[in-house]
Amino acid sequence: MTLERVTKMAYSIVSVYGMNEKIGNVSFYDSKADGLQMTKPYSETTAETIDEEVRKLIASAYERTIAFVDLQERGMEILAKGTFGKRNTFQADL
């Protein structure tokens, strides 16, 4: 998944689906807008808050991902050490 896609998803979570405590349960999605219209139905302050909340959401997801990968890495190291030197590894060994 690219960073661009992650960013678009985070903006959708915050500003389209209303899944953010600070912004609230509102949607700023305009289904009637054509792709060329560049208006936004909120203030500059709200736009800054949306940007801040998106950054927090992405940073939190990044931290959780790193922690998950670290946890899995340790598990794989334990598995590798436990099966090192064995000719055959069975499900019971895992």
mmCIF file of N, CA and C in Angstrom:
data_model
loop_
_atom_site.group_PDB
_atom_site.id
_atom_site.type_symbol
_atom_site.label_atom_id
_atom_site.label_comp_id
_atom_site.label_asym_id
_atom_site.label_seq_id
_atom_site.Cartn_x
_atom_site.Cartn_y
_atom_site.Cartn_z
ATOM 1 N N MET A 1 0.861 -1.178 0.000
ATOM 2 C CA MET A 1 0.000 0.000 0.000
ATOM 3 C C MET A 1 0.902 1.234 0.000
ATOM 4 N N THR A 2 0.590 2.163 -0.847
ATOM 5 C CA THR A 2 1.418 3.355 -0.953
ATOM 6 C C THR A 2 1.020 4.387 0.099
ATOM 7 N N LEU A 3 1.927 5.277 0.371
ATOM 8 C CA LEU A 3 1.658 6.344 1.333
ATOM 9 C C LEU A 3 0.525 7.244 0.844
ATOM 10 N N GLU A 4 0.431 7.432 -0.453
ATOM 11 C CA GLU A 4 -0.662 8.230 -1.015
ATOM 12 C C GLU A 4 -2.016 7.596 -0.694
ATOM 13 N N ARG A 5 -2.098 6.296 -0.854
ATOM 14 C CA ARG A 5 -3.350 5.588 -0.581
ATOM 15 C C ARG A 5 -3.698 5.630 0.909
ATOM 16 N N VAL A 6 -2.692 5.459 1.751
ATOM 17 C CA VAL A 6 -2.894 5.541 3.204
ATOM 18 C C VAL A 6 -3.408 6.927 3.580
ATOM 19 N N THR A 7 -2.824 7.957 2.994
ATOM 20 C CA THR A 7 -3.238 9.332 3.287
ATOM 21 C C THR A 7 -4.676 9.578 2.851
ATOM 22 N N LYS A 8 -5.031 9.110 1.661
ATOM 23 C CA LYS A 8 -6.405 9.284 1.181
ATOM 24 C C LYS A 8 -7.395 8.558 2.088
ATOM 25 N N MET A 9 -7.033 7.357 2.525
ATOM 26 C CA MET A 9 -7.896 6.613 3.436
ATOM 27 C C MET A 9 -8.078 7.349 4.753
ATOM 28 N N ALA A 10 -6.978 7.886 5.280
ATOM 29 C CA ALA A 10 -7.040 8.608 6.555
ATOM 30 C C ALA A 10 -7.925 9.847 6.428
ATOM 31 N N TYR A 11 -7.796 10.580 5.331
ATOM 32 C CA TYR A 11 -8.664 11.749 5.124
ATOM 33 C C TYR A 11 -10.127 11.325 5.013
ATOM 34 N N SER A 12 -10.383 10.207 4.360
ATOM 35 C CA SER A 12 -11.760 9.717 4.267
ATOM 36 C C SER A 12 -12.302 9.334 5.640
ATOM 37 N N ILE A 13 -11.498 8.662 6.430
ATOM 38 C CA ILE A 13 -11.916 8.268 7.778
ATOM 39 C C ILE A 13 -12.302 9.486 8.596
ATOM 40 N N VAL A 14 -11.494 10.530 8.517
ATOM 41 C CA VAL A 14 -11.707 11.724 9.342
ATOM 42 C C VAL A 14 -12.797 12.629 8.776
ATOM 43 N N SER A 15 -12.766 12.906 7.468
ATOM 44 C CA SER A 15 -13.647 13.949 6.929
ATOM 45 C C SER A 15 -14.855 13.453 6.143
ATOM 46 N N VAL A 16 -14.861 12.189 5.736
ATOM 47 C CA VAL A 16 -15.998 11.681 4.970
ATOM 48 C C VAL A 16 -16.874 10.769 5.831
ATOM 49 N N TYR A 17 -16.244 9.852 6.561
ATOM 50 C CA TYR A 17 -17.002 8.860 7.321
ATOM 51 C C TYR A 17 -17.291 9.280 8.764
ATOM 52 N N GLY A 18 -16.759 10.408 9.210
ATOM 53 C CA GLY A 18 -17.052 10.899 10.547
ATOM 54 C C GLY A 18 -16.543 10.011 11.660
ATOM 55 N N MET A 19 -15.403 9.384 11.454
ATOM 56 C CA MET A 19 -14.866 8.448 12.436
ATOM 57 C C MET A 19 -13.701 9.066 13.216
ATOM 58 N N ASN A 20 -13.930 10.251 13.764
ATOM 59 C CA ASN A 20 -12.909 10.937 14.529
ATOM 60 C C ASN A 20 -13.578 11.680 15.672
ATOM 61 N N GLU A 21 -13.072 11.479 16.890
ATOM 62 C CA GLU A 21 -13.696 12.102 18.056
ATOM 63 C C GLU A 21 -13.597 13.622 18.030
ATOM 64 N N LYS A 22 -12.464 14.140 17.593
ATOM 65 C CA LYS A 22 -12.264 15.589 17.625
ATOM 66 C C LYS A 22 -13.123 16.311 16.573
ATOM 67 N N ILE A 23 -13.215 15.763 15.390
ATOM 68 C CA ILE A 23 -14.024 16.365 14.319
ATOM 69 C C ILE A 23 -15.495 16.060 14.564
ATOM 70 N N GLY A 24 -15.778 14.881 15.054
ATOM 71 C CA GLY A 24 -17.155 14.509 15.348
ATOM 72 C C GLY A 24 -17.776 13.670 14.250
ATOM 73 N N ASN A 25 -19.006 13.308 14.467
ATOM 74 C CA ASN A 25 -19.729 12.461 13.528
ATOM 75 C C ASN A 25 -20.385 13.297 12.437
ATOM 76 N N VAL A 26 -19.542 13.913 11.623
ATOM 77 C CA VAL A 26 -20.021 14.690 10.487
ATOM 78 C C VAL A 26 -19.281 14.236 9.233
ATOM 79 N N SER A 27 -19.912 14.454 8.102
ATOM 80 C CA SER A 27 -19.283 14.128 6.833
ATOM 81 C C SER A 27 -19.222 15.384 5.980
ATOM 82 N N PHE A 28 -18.046 15.648 5.437
ATOM 83 C CA PHE A 28 -17.868 16.796 4.561
ATOM 84 C C PHE A 28 -17.863 16.372 3.093
ATOM 85 N N TYR A 29 -18.354 15.171 2.825
ATOM 86 C CA TYR A 29 -18.411 14.655 1.460
ATOM 87 C C TYR A 29 -19.594 15.283 0.728
ATOM 88 N N ASP A 30 -19.353 15.737 -0.487
ATOM 89 C CA ASP A 30 -20.410 16.324 -1.308
ATOM 90 C C ASP A 30 -20.627 15.424 -2.518
ATOM 91 N N SER A 31 -21.667 14.616 -2.483
ATOM 92 C CA SER A 31 -21.917 13.660 -3.557
ATOM 93 C C SER A 31 -22.345 14.338 -4.855
ATOM 94 N N LYS A 32 -22.778 15.598 -4.774
ATOM 95 C CA LYS A 32 -23.238 16.307 -5.965
ATOM 96 C C LYS A 32 -22.133 17.099 -6.654
ATOM 97 N N ALA A 33 -20.973 17.179 -6.022
ATOM 98 C CA ALA A 33 -19.880 17.975 -6.594
ATOM 99 C C ALA A 33 -19.261 17.246 -7.777
ATOM 100 N N ASP A 34 -18.992 18.004 -8.837
ATOM 101 C CA ASP A 34 -18.233 17.419 -9.936
ATOM 102 C C ASP A 34 -16.759 17.505 -9.549
ATOM 103 N N GLY A 35 -15.938 16.717 -10.132
ATOM 104 C CA GLY A 35 -14.536 16.636 -9.740
ATOM 105 C C GLY A 35 -13.760 17.925 -9.874
ATOM 106 N N LEU A 36 -14.310 18.947 -10.544
ATOM 107 C CA LEU A 36 -13.586 20.184 -10.799
ATOM 108 C C LEU A 36 -13.826 21.250 -9.733
ATOM 109 N N GLN A 37 -14.842 21.084 -8.938
ATOM 110 C CA GLN A 37 -15.196 22.087 -7.931
ATOM 111 C C GLN A 37 -14.230 22.001 -6.750
ATOM 112 N N MET A 38 -13.687 23.136 -6.333
ATOM 113 C CA MET A 38 -12.678 23.160 -5.274
ATOM 114 C C MET A 38 -13.174 23.902 -4.037
ATOM 115 N N THR A 39 -14.416 23.695 -3.644
ATOM 116 C CA THR A 39 -14.933 24.345 -2.446
ATOM 117 C C THR A 39 -14.912 23.362 -1.292
ATOM 118 N N LYS A 40 -14.845 23.894 -0.094
ATOM 119 C CA LYS A 40 -14.909 23.046 1.085
ATOM 120 C C LYS A 40 -15.932 23.644 2.050
ATOM 121 N N PRO A 41 -16.755 22.804 2.630
ATOM 122 C CA PRO A 41 -17.840 23.300 3.479
ATOM 123 C C PRO A 41 -17.435 23.498 4.942
ATOM 124 N N TYR A 42 -16.181 23.870 5.177
ATOM 125 C CA TYR A 42 -15.712 24.070 6.541
ATOM 126 C C TYR A 42 -14.648 25.156 6.567
ATOM 127 N N SER A 43 -14.379 25.637 7.769
ATOM 128 C CA SER A 43 -13.448 26.756 7.937
ATOM 129 C C SER A 43 -11.992 26.306 7.827
ATOM 130 N N GLU A 44 -11.117 27.290 7.765
ATOM 131 C CA GLU A 44 -9.679 27.009 7.730
ATOM 132 C C GLU A 44 -9.230 26.338 9.030
ATOM 133 N N THR A 45 -9.835 26.722 10.134
ATOM 134 C CA THR A 45 -9.514 26.108 11.431
ATOM 135 C C THR A 45 -9.881 24.626 11.418
ATOM 136 N N THR A 46 -11.043 24.313 10.871
ATOM 137 C CA THR A 46 -11.458 22.911 10.770
ATOM 138 C C THR A 46 -10.525 22.148 9.825
ATOM 139 N N ALA A 47 -10.118 22.787 8.747
ATOM 140 C CA ALA A 47 -9.182 22.152 7.812
ATOM 141 C C ALA A 47 -7.870 21.821 8.509
ATOM 142 N N GLU A 48 -7.380 22.726 9.348
ATOM 143 C CA GLU A 48 -6.142 22.477 10.100
ATOM 144 C C GLU A 48 -6.337 21.333 11.085
ATOM 145 N N THR A 49 -7.509 21.286 11.719
ATOM 146 C CA THR A 49 -7.805 20.207 12.662
ATOM 147 C C THR A 49 -7.868 18.866 11.934
ATOM 148 N N ILE A 50 -8.496 18.851 10.758
ATOM 149 C CA ILE A 50 -8.555 17.619 9.957
ATOM 150 C C ILE A 50 -7.144 17.162 9.607
ATOM 151 N N ASP A 51 -6.297 18.088 9.156
ATOM 152 C CA ASP A 51 -4.914 17.748 8.820
ATOM 153 C C ASP A 51 -4.189 17.160 10.034
ATOM 154 N N GLU A 52 -4.376 17.776 11.184
ATOM 155 C CA GLU A 52 -3.726 17.315 12.420
ATOM 156 C C GLU A 52 -4.210 15.912 12.795
ATOM 157 N N GLU A 53 -5.506 15.691 12.710
ATOM 158 C CA GLU A 53 -6.064 14.388 13.066
ATOM 159 C C GLU A 53 -5.622 13.300 12.082
ATOM 160 N N VAL A 54 -5.494 13.646 10.805
ATOM 161 C CA VAL A 54 -5.011 12.691 9.808
ATOM 162 C C VAL A 54 -3.563 12.318 10.119
ATOM 163 N N ARG A 55 -2.754 13.302 10.445
ATOM 164 C CA ARG A 55 -1.355 13.011 10.792
ATOM 165 C C ARG A 55 -1.275 12.101 12.012
ATOM 166 N N LYS A 56 -2.108 12.356 13.018
ATOM 167 C CA LYS A 56 -2.122 11.510 14.221
ATOM 168 C C LYS A 56 -2.540 10.088 13.877
ATOM 169 N N LEU A 57 -3.561 9.953 13.042
ATOM 170 C CA LEU A 57 -4.057 8.641 12.651
ATOM 171 C C LEU A 57 -2.985 7.847 11.915
ATOM 172 N N ILE A 58 -2.304 8.482 10.988
ATOM 173 C CA ILE A 58 -1.253 7.805 10.226
ATOM 174 C C ILE A 58 -0.081 7.437 11.135
ATOM 175 N N ALA A 59 0.311 8.343 12.010
ATOM 176 C CA ALA A 59 1.417 8.065 12.934
ATOM 177 C C ALA A 59 1.076 6.902 13.863
ATOM 178 N N SER A 60 -0.151 6.865 14.343
ATOM 179 C CA SER A 60 -0.585 5.780 15.216
ATOM 180 C C SER A 60 -0.570 4.437 14.481
ATOM 181 N N ALA A 61 -1.069 4.421 13.260
ATOM 182 C CA ALA A 61 -1.065 3.193 12.465
ATOM 183 C C ALA A 61 0.360 2.736 12.182
ATOM 184 N N TYR A 62 1.250 3.684 11.922
ATOM 185 C CA TYR A 62 2.649 3.352 11.666
ATOM 186 C C TYR A 62 3.287 2.714 12.899
ATOM 187 N N GLU A 63 3.058 3.307 14.060
ATOM 188 C CA GLU A 63 3.621 2.782 15.302
ATOM 189 C C GLU A 63 3.090 1.383 15.602
ATOM 190 N N ARG A 64 1.790 1.169 15.410
ATOM 191 C CA ARG A 64 1.209 -0.160 15.642
ATOM 192 C C ARG A 64 1.783 -1.185 14.661
ATOM 193 N N THR A 65 2.009 -0.769 13.424
ATOM 194 C CA THR A 65 2.580 -1.669 12.425
ATOM 195 C C THR A 65 4.001 -2.067 12.788
ATOM 196 N N ILE A 66 4.800 -1.091 13.203
ATOM 197 C CA ILE A 66 6.182 -1.381 13.612
ATOM 198 C C ILE A 66 6.200 -2.329 14.807
ATOM 199 N N ALA A 67 5.332 -2.096 15.790
ATOM 200 C CA ALA A 67 5.256 -2.973 16.964
ATOM 201 C C ALA A 67 4.847 -4.387 16.558
ATOM 202 N N PHE A 68 3.894 -4.500 15.647
ATOM 203 C CA PHE A 68 3.451 -5.813 15.180
ATOM 204 C C PHE A 68 4.587 -6.548 14.468
ATOM 205 N N VAL A 69 5.291 -5.855 13.589
ATOM 206 C CA VAL A 69 6.402 -6.472 12.856
ATOM 207 C C VAL A 69 7.496 -6.904 13.829
ATOM 208 N N ASP A 70 7.804 -6.063 14.818
ATOM 209 C CA ASP A 70 8.813 -6.423 15.824
ATOM 210 C C ASP A 70 8.401 -7.677 16.587
ATOM 211 N N LEU A 71 7.136 -7.750 16.972
ATOM 212 C CA LEU A 71 6.627 -8.913 17.692
ATOM 213 C C LEU A 71 6.737 -10.166 16.836
ATOM 214 N N GLN A 72 6.367 -10.073 15.584
ATOM 215 C CA GLN A 72 6.454 -11.219 14.683
ATOM 216 C C GLN A 72 7.900 -11.622 14.441
ATOM 217 N N GLU A 73 8.786 -10.636 14.375
ATOM 218 C CA GLU A 73 10.207 -10.922 14.162
ATOM 219 C C GLU A 73 10.769 -11.731 15.321
ATOM 220 N N ARG A 74 10.421 -11.343 16.550
ATOM 221 C CA ARG A 74 10.887 -12.084 17.723
ATOM 222 C C ARG A 74 10.340 -13.504 17.719
ATOM 223 N N GLY A 75 9.081 -13.651 17.340
ATOM 224 C CA GLY A 75 8.491 -14.985 17.261
ATOM 225 C C GLY A 75 9.195 -15.855 16.235
ATOM 226 N N MET A 76 9.549 -15.272 15.108
ATOM 227 C CA MET A 76 10.260 -16.034 14.075
ATOM 228 C C MET A 76 11.662 -16.418 14.536
ATOM 229 N N GLU A 77 12.318 -15.543 15.287
ATOM 230 C CA GLU A 77 13.642 -15.872 15.831
ATOM 231 C C GLU A 77 13.551 -17.049 16.798
ATOM 232 N N ILE A 78 12.536 -17.037 17.657
ATOM 233 C CA ILE A 78 12.340 -18.137 18.612
ATOM 234 C C ILE A 78 12.068 -19.438 17.857
ATOM 235 N N LEU A 79 11.225 -19.365 16.848
ATOM 236 C CA LEU A 79 10.915 -20.534 16.032
ATOM 237 C C LEU A 79 12.169 -21.058 15.336
ATOM 238 N N ALA A 80 12.964 -20.167 14.777
ATOM 239 C CA ALA A 80 14.182 -20.574 14.072
ATOM 240 C C ALA A 80 15.177 -21.234 15.025
ATOM 241 N N LYS A 81 15.343 -20.651 16.220
ATOM 242 C CA LYS A 81 16.264 -21.247 17.201
ATOM 243 C C LYS A 81 15.772 -22.601 17.683
ATOM 244 N N GLY A 82 14.468 -22.732 17.830
ATOM 245 C CA GLY A 82 13.898 -23.996 18.311
ATOM 246 C C GLY A 82 13.967 -25.114 17.298
ATOM 247 N N THR A 83 14.011 -24.781 16.038
ATOM 248 C CA THR A 83 14.036 -25.817 15.003
ATOM 249 C C THR A 83 15.401 -25.945 14.330
ATOM 250 N N PHE A 84 16.350 -25.135 14.746
ATOM 251 C CA PHE A 84 17.689 -25.168 14.133
ATOM 252 C C PHE A 84 18.341 -26.529 14.359
ATOM 253 N N GLY A 85 18.866 -27.095 13.312
ATOM 254 C CA GLY A 85 19.584 -28.363 13.401
ATOM 255 C C GLY A 85 18.690 -29.586 13.282
ATOM 256 N N LYS A 86 17.397 -29.398 13.266
ATOM 257 C CA LYS A 86 16.491 -30.533 13.105
ATOM 258 C C LYS A 86 16.330 -30.829 11.621
ATOM 259 N N ARG A 87 16.371 -32.087 11.311
ATOM 260 C CA ARG A 87 16.204 -32.481 9.926
ATOM 261 C C ARG A 87 14.746 -32.334 9.480
ATOM 262 N N ASN A 88 13.827 -32.702 10.361
ATOM 263 C CA ASN A 88 12.404 -32.607 10.089
ATOM 264 C C ASN A 88 11.748 -31.772 11.182
ATOM 265 N N THR A 89 10.802 -30.949 10.811
ATOM 266 C CA THR A 89 10.056 -30.153 11.779
ATOM 267 C C THR A 89 8.591 -30.534 11.650
ATOM 268 N N PHE A 90 7.991 -30.864 12.772
ATOM 269 C CA PHE A 90 6.598 -31.271 12.787
ATOM 270 C C PHE A 90 5.749 -30.200 13.444
ATOM 271 N N GLN A 91 4.448 -30.296 13.242
ATOM 272 C CA GLN A 91 3.533 -29.309 13.800
ATOM 273 C C GLN A 91 3.694 -29.218 15.314
ATOM 274 N N ALA A 92 3.921 -30.305 15.981
ATOM 275 C CA ALA A 92 4.105 -30.324 17.433
ATOM 276 C C ALA A 92 5.333 -29.504 17.844
ATOM 277 N N ASP A 93 6.330 -29.418 16.972
ATOM 278 C CA ASP A 93 7.531 -28.626 17.267
ATOM 279 C C ASP A 93 7.241 -27.132 17.279
ATOM 280 N N LEU A 94 6.222 -26.743 16.550
ATOM 281 C CA LEU A 94 5.889 -25.329 16.462
ATOM 282 C C LEU A 94 5.154 -24.890 17.680
#
